[in-house]
CSV table of C-alpha atoms in Angstrom, one decimal:
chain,number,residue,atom,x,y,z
A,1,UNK,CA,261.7,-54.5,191.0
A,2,UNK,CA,265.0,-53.3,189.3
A,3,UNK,CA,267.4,-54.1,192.9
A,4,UNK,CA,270.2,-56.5,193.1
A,5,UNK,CA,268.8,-60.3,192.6
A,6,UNK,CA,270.4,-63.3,193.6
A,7,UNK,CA,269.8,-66.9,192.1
A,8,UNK,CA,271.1,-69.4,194.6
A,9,UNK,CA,271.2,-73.0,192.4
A,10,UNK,CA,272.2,-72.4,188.7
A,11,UNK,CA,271.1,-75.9,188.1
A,12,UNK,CA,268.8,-76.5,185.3
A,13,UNK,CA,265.6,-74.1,186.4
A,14,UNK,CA,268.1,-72.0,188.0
A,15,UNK,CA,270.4,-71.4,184.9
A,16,UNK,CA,267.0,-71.1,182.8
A,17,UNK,CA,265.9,-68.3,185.3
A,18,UNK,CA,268.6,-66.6,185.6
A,19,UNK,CA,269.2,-66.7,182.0
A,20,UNK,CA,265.7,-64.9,181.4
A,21,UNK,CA,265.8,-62.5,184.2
A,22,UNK,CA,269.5,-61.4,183.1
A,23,UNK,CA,267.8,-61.3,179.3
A,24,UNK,CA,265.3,-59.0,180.3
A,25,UNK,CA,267.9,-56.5,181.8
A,26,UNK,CA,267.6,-57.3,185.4
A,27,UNK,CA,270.6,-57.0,187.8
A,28,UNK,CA,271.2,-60.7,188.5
A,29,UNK,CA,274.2,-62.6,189.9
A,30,UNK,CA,273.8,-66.7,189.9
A,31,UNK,CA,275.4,-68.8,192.5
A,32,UNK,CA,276.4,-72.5,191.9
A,33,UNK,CA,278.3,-75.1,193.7
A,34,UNK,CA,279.3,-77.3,190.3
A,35,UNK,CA,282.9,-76.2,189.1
A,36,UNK,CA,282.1,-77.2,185.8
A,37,UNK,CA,279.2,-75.3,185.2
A,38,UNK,CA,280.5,-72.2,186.9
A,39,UNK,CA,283.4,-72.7,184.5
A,40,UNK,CA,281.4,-73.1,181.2
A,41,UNK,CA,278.5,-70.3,182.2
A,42,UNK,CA,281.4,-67.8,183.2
A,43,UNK,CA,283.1,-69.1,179.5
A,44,UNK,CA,280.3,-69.5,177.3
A,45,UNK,CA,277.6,-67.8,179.1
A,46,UNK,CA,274.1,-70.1,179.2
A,47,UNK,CA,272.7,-71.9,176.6
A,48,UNK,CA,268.7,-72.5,176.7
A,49,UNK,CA,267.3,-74.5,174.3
A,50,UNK,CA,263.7,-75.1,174.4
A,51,UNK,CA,261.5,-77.0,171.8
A,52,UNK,CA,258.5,-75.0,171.3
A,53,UNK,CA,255.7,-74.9,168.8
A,54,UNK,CA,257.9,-73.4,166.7
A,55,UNK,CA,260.6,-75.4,166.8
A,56,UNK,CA,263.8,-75.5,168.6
A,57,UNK,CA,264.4,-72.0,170.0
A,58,UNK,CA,268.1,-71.5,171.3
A,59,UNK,CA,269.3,-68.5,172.9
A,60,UNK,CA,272.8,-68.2,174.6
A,61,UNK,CA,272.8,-65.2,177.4
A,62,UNK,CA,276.3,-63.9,179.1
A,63,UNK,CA,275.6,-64.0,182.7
A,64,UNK,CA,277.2,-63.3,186.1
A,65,UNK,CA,278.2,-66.3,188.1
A,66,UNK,CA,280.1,-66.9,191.4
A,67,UNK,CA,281.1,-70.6,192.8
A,68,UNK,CA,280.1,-71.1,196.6
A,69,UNK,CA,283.7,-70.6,197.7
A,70,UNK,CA,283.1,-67.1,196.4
A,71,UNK,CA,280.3,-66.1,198.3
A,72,UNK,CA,282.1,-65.5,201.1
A,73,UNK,CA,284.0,-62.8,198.9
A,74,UNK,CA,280.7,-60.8,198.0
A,75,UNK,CA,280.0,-57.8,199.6
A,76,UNK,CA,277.4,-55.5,198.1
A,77,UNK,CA,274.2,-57.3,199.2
A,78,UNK,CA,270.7,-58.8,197.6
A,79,UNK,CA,267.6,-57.1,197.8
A,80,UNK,CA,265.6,-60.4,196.2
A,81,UNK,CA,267.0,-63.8,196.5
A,82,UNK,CA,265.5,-66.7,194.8
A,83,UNK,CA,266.6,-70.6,196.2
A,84,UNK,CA,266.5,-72.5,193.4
A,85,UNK,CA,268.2,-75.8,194.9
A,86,UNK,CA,267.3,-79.1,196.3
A,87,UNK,CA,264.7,-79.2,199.3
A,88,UNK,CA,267.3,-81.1,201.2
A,89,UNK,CA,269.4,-77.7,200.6
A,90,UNK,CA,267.3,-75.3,202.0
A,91,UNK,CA,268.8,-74.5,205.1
A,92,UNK,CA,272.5,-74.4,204.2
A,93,UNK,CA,271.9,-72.7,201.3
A,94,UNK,CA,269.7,-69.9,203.2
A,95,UNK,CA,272.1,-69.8,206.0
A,96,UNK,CA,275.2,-69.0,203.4
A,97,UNK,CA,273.0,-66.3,201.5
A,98,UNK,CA,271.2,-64.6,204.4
A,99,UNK,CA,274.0,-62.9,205.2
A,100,UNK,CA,274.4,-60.8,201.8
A,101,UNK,CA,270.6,-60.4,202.0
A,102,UNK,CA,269.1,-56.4,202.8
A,103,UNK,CA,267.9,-55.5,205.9
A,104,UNK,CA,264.4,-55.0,203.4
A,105,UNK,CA,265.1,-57.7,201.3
A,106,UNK,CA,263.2,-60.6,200.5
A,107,UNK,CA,263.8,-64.1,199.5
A,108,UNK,CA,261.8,-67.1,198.5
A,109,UNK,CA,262.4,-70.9,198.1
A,110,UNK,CA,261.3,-71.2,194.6
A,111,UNK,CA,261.9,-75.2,194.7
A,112,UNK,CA,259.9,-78.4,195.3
A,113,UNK,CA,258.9,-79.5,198.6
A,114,UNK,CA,257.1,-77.9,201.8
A,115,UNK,CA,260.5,-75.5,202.4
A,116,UNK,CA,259.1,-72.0,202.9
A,117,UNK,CA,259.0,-72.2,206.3
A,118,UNK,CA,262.2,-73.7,206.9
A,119,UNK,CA,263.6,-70.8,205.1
A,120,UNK,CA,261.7,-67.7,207.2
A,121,UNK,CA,263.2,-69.5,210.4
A,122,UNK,CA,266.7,-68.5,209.0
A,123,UNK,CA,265.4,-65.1,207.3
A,124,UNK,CA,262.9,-64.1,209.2
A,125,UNK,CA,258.8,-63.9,208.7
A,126,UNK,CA,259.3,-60.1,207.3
A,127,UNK,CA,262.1,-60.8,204.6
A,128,UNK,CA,260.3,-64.1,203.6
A,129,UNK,CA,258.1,-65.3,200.6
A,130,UNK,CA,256.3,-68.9,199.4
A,131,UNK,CA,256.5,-69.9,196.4
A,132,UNK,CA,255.5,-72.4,193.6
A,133,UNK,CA,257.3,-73.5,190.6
A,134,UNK,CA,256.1,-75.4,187.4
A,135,UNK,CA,259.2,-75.4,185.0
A,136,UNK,CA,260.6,-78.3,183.7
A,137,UNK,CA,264.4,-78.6,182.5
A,138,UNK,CA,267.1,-80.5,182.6
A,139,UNK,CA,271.0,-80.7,182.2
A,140,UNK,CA,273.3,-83.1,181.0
A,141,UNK,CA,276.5,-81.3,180.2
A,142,UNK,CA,278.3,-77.7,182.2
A,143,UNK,CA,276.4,-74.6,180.5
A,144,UNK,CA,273.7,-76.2,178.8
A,145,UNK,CA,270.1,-76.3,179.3
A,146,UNK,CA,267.2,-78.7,178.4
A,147,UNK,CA,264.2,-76.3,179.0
A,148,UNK,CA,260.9,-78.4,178.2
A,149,UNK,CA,258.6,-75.6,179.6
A,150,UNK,CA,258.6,-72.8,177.5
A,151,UNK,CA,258.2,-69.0,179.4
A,152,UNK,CA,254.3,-69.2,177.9
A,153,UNK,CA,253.9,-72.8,179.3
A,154,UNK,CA,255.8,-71.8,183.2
A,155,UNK,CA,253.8,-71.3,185.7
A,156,UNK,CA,254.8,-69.9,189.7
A,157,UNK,CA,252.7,-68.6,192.6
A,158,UNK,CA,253.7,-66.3,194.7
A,159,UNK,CA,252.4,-65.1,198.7
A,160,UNK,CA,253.3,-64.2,202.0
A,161,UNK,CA,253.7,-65.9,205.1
A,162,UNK,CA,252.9,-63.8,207.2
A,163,UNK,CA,251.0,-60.2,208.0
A,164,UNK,CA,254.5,-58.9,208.0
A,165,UNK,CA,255.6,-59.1,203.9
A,166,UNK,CA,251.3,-58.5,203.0
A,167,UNK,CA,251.6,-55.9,199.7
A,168,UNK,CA,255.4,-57.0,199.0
A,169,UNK,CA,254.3,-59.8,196.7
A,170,UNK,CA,254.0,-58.0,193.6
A,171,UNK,CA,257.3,-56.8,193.0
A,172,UNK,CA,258.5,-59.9,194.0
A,173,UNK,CA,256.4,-61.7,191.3
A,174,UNK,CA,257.1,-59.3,188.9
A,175,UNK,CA,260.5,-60.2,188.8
A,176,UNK,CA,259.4,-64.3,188.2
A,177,UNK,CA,257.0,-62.5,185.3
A,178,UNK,CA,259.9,-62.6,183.1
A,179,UNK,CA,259.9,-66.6,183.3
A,180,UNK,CA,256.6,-67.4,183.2
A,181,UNK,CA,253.0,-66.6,184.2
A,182,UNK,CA,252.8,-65.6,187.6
A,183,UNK,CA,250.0,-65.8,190.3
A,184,UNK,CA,249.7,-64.2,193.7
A,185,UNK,CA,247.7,-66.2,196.1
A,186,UNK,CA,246.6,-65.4,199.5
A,187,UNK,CA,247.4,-69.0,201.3
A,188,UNK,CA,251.0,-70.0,199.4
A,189,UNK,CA,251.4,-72.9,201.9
A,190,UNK,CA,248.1,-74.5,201.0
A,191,UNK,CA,249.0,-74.0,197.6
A,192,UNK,CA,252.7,-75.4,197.9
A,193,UNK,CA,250.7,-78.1,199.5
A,194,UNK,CA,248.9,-78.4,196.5
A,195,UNK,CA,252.1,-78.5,194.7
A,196,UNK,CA,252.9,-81.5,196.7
A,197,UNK,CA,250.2,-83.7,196.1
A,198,UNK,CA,250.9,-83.3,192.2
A,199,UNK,CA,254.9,-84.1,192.7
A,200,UNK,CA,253.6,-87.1,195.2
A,201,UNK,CA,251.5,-88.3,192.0
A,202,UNK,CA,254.6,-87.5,189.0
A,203,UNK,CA,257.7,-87.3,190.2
A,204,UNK,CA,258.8,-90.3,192.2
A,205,UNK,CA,256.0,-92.6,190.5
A,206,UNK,CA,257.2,-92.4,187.2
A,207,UNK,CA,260.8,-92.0,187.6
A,208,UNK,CA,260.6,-95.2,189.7
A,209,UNK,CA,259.5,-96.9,186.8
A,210,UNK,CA,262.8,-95.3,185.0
A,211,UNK,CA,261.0,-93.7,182.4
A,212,UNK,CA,260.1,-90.0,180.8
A,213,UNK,CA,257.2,-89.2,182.4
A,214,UNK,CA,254.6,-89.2,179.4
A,215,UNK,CA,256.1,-93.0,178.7
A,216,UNK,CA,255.3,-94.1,182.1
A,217,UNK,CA,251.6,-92.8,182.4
A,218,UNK,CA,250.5,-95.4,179.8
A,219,UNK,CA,251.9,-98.4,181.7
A,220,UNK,CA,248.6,-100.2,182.4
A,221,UNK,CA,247.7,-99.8,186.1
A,222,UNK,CA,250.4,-96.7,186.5
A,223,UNK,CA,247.6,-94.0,186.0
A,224,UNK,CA,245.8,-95.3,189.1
A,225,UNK,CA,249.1,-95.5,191.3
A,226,UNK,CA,249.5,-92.0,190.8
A,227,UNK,CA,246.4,-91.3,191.8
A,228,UNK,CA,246.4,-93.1,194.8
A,229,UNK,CA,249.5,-91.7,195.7
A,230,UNK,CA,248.0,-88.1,194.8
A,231,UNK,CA,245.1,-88.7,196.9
A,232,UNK,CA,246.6,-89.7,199.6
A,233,UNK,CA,249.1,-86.4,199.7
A,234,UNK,CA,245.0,-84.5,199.4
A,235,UNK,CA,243.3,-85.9,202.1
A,236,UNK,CA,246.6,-85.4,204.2
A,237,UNK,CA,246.3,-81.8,203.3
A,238,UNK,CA,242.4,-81.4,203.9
A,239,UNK,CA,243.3,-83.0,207.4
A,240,UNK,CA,245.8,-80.8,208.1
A,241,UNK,CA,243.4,-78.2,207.4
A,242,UNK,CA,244.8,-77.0,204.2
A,243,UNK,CA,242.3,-75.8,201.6
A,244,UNK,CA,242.4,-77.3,198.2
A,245,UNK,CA,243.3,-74.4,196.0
A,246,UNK,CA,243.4,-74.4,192.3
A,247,UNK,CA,247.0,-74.7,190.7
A,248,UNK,CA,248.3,-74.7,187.4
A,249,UNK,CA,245.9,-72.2,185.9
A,250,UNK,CA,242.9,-74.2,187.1
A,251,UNK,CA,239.6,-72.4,188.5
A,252,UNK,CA,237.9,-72.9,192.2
A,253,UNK,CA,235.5,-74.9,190.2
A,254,UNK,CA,237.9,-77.2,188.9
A,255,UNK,CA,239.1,-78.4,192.6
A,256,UNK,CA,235.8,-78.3,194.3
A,257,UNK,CA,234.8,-82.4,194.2
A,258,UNK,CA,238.0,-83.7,196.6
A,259,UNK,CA,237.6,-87.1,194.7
A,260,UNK,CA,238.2,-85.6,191.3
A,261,UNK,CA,240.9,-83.0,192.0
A,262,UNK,CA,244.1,-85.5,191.7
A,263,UNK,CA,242.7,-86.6,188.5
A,264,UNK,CA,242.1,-82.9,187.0
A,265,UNK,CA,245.3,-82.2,188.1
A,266,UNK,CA,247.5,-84.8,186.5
A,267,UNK,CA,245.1,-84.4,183.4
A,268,UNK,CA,246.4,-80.4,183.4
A,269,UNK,CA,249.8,-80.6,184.4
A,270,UNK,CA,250.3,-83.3,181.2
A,271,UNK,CA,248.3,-81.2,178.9
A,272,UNK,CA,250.3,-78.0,179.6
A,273,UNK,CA,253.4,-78.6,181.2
A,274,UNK,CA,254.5,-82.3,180.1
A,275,UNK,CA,256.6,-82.9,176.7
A,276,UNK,CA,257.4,-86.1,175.1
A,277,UNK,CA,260.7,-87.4,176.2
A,278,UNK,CA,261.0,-84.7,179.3
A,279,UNK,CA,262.0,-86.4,182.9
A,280,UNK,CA,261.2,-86.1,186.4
A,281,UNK,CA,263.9,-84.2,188.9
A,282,UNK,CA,264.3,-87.2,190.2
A,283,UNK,CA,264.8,-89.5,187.6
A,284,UNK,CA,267.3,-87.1,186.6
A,285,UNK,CA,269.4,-87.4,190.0
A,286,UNK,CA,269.2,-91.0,190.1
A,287,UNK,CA,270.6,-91.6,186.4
A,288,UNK,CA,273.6,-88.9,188.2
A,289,UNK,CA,273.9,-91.2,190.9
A,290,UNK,CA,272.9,-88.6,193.2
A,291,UNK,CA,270.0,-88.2,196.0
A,292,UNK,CA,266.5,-87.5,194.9
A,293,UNK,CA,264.2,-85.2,197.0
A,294,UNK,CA,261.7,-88.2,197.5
A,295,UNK,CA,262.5,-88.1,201.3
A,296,UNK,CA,261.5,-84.1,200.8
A,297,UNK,CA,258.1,-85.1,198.4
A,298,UNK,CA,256.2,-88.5,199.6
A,299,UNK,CA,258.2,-88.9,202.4
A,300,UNK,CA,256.8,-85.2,203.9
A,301,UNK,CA,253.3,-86.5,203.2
A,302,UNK,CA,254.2,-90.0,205.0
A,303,UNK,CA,255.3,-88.1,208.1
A,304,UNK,CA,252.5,-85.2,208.2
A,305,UNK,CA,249.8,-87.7,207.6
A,306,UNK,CA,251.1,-89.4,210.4
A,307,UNK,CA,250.5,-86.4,212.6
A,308,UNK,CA,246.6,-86.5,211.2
A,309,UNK,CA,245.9,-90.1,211.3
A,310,UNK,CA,245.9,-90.3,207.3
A,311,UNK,CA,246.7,-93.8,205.9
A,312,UNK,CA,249.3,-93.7,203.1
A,313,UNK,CA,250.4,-96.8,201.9
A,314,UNK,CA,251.4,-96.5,198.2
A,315,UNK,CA,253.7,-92.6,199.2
A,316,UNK,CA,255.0,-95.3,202.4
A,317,UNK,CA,256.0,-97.6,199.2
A,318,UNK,CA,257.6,-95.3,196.8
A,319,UNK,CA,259.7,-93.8,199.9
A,320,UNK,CA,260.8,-97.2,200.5
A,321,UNK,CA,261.3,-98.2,196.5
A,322,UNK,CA,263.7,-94.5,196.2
A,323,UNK,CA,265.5,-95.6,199.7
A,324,UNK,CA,266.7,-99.0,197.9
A,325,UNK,CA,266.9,-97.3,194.0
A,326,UNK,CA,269.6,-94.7,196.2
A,327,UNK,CA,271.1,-97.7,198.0
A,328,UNK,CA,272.1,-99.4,194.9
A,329,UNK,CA,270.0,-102.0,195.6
A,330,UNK,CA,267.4,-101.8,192.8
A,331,UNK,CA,267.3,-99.8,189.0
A,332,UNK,CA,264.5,-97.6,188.0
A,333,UNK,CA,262.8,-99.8,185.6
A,334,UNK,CA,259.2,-100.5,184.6
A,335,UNK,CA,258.6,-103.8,186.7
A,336,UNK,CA,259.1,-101.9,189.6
A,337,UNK,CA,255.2,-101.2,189.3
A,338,UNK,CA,254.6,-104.3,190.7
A,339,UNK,CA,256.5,-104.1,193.6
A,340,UNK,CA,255.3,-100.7,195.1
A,341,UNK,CA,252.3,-102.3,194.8
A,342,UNK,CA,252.9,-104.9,196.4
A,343,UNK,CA,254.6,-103.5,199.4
A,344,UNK,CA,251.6,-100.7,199.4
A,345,UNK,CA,249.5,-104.0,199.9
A,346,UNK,CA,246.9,-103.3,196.7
């Protein structure tokens, strides 16, 4: 695909992506709402560095880059768009881009969280995509980005909603190609689902516990929260009526014992995709002082397993630990093992 493409959210994975896709001689404009960054990226271009096997690779790419404000300005429009903000973003940030999107466009949430069909009631089923996206980066200063995945080590899946984008998926992965490996699947929401229950197991588990992620799977007794929490996320899923698909480069075989696949996963996603000192997203907002997307991650699987009749005490526990974390009321710190377990009553 050689159109116009958008990248709405030049955070961290958005400024990495962008960064490759403009590399690799696609047309791409990025779209951010941080005046800083915009500033430094429209200065100084974007600086990746990734620490590979290699070493530390650095590579600094000029890029395209309007502020929000500026949207409004654009007129030529998008033929792929690629939402690379929070989950609790989704549907502002669709709403503002929709507009500049083609009538034969497409665009895709390429984010955490269950958001892809949020975004085709905006788009529409025929000019929407799923995604999933394993890249891990992160950002400390305007223009410059931590990447701790590598392109080799990325990973995304890629599928249709509906009947009505069936046989567009390829271009559209095509494009993520230049990031990382690429899958197309045939159910994208069961494997976004799938997505969720490893986020429900990593993300707000260990940044809870205010530590890099590889740090905080050693605690004694974390390992098991996090599969609790995983598990619970699973069964929601099966209940829902959600396949379990294999993610990350696994194989049917891998996922076919339920009672295992939580396990497998976590074992794979810290094998390939986890690097000593890397952070969760949501560690990362919290040490900001912004909102995480834990209301968007265990609090989804809280209120579908509702629906289903699914117990899920420890995912009730961590929503409530994030809720007083973003009050002010507690710091991410290790201790704070005990008290999710406590208030998930184990």
């Amino acid at each position: 695909m050689s159109e116009r493409i958008a990248v709405v959210g030049a955070g961290a994975n958005g400024a990495a992506v962008g960064a490759d896709l403009t590399r690799a001689g696609l047309d791409v404009t990025l779209i951010e709402q941080w005046p800083p960054h915009v500033d430094a990226m429209r200065a100084n271009g974007v600086r990746v560095e990734t620490q590979t096997a290699d070493g530390l690779e650095v590579e600094t790419t000029p890029v395209r880059v309007h502020h929000l404000c500026e949207v409004a300005e654009l007129r030529e429009r998008f033929d792929a768009v690629l939402l690379l903000v929070k989950a609790y973003d989704t549907r502002w940030a669709t709403e503002l881009i929709v507009p500049l999107l083609a009538d034969d466009g497409l665009i895709a949430g390429v984010q955490n969280g269950m958001t892809a069909l949020e975004v085709a009631s905006i788009a529409g089923d025929s000019r929407t995509l799923g995604t999933v996206i394993e890249v891990s980066s992160t950002m400390h200063e305007p223009g410059i980005v931590h990447r701790h995945t590598a392109r080799e080590s990325s990973w995304f899946a890629v599928g249709s909603l509906s009947p009505a984008t069936r046989g567009r998926e390829q271009p559209f992965a095509d494009i993520l190609r230049h990031v990382g490996t690429v899958s197309v699947v045939d159910d994208i929401l069961a494997a976004k689902w799938m997505k969720l229950v490893s986020n429900a197991s990593v993300l707000v588990p260990t940044a809870a516990l205010g530590l890099p992620m590889a740090d905080a799977l050693v605690v004694p007794g974390m390992r098991e929260l996090m599969t609790r929490s995983g598990q619970e996320a699973l069964d929601t899923g099966i209940a829902l009526g959600h396949p379990v698909l294999p993610i990350f480069g696994l194989k049917p075989e891998d996922v076919a014992t339920p009672a295992t696949v939580v396990s497998t996963m976590l074992d794979t996603l810290y094998a390939g995709f986890v690097r000593p000192g890397a952070t969760t997203t949501v560690l990362q907002d919290w040490t900001k002082g912004r909102r995480s997307e834990a209301g968007d991650l265990n609090g989804t699987v809280v209120a579908e397993a509702a629906k289903v009749g699914v117990a899920t005490p420890v995912n009730a526990a961590l929503v409530e630990v994030a809720r007083r974390i973003e009050s002010g009321a507690l710091e991410p710190r290790p201790d704070n093992l005990g008290l999710i377990l406590d208030l998930a009553g184990a």
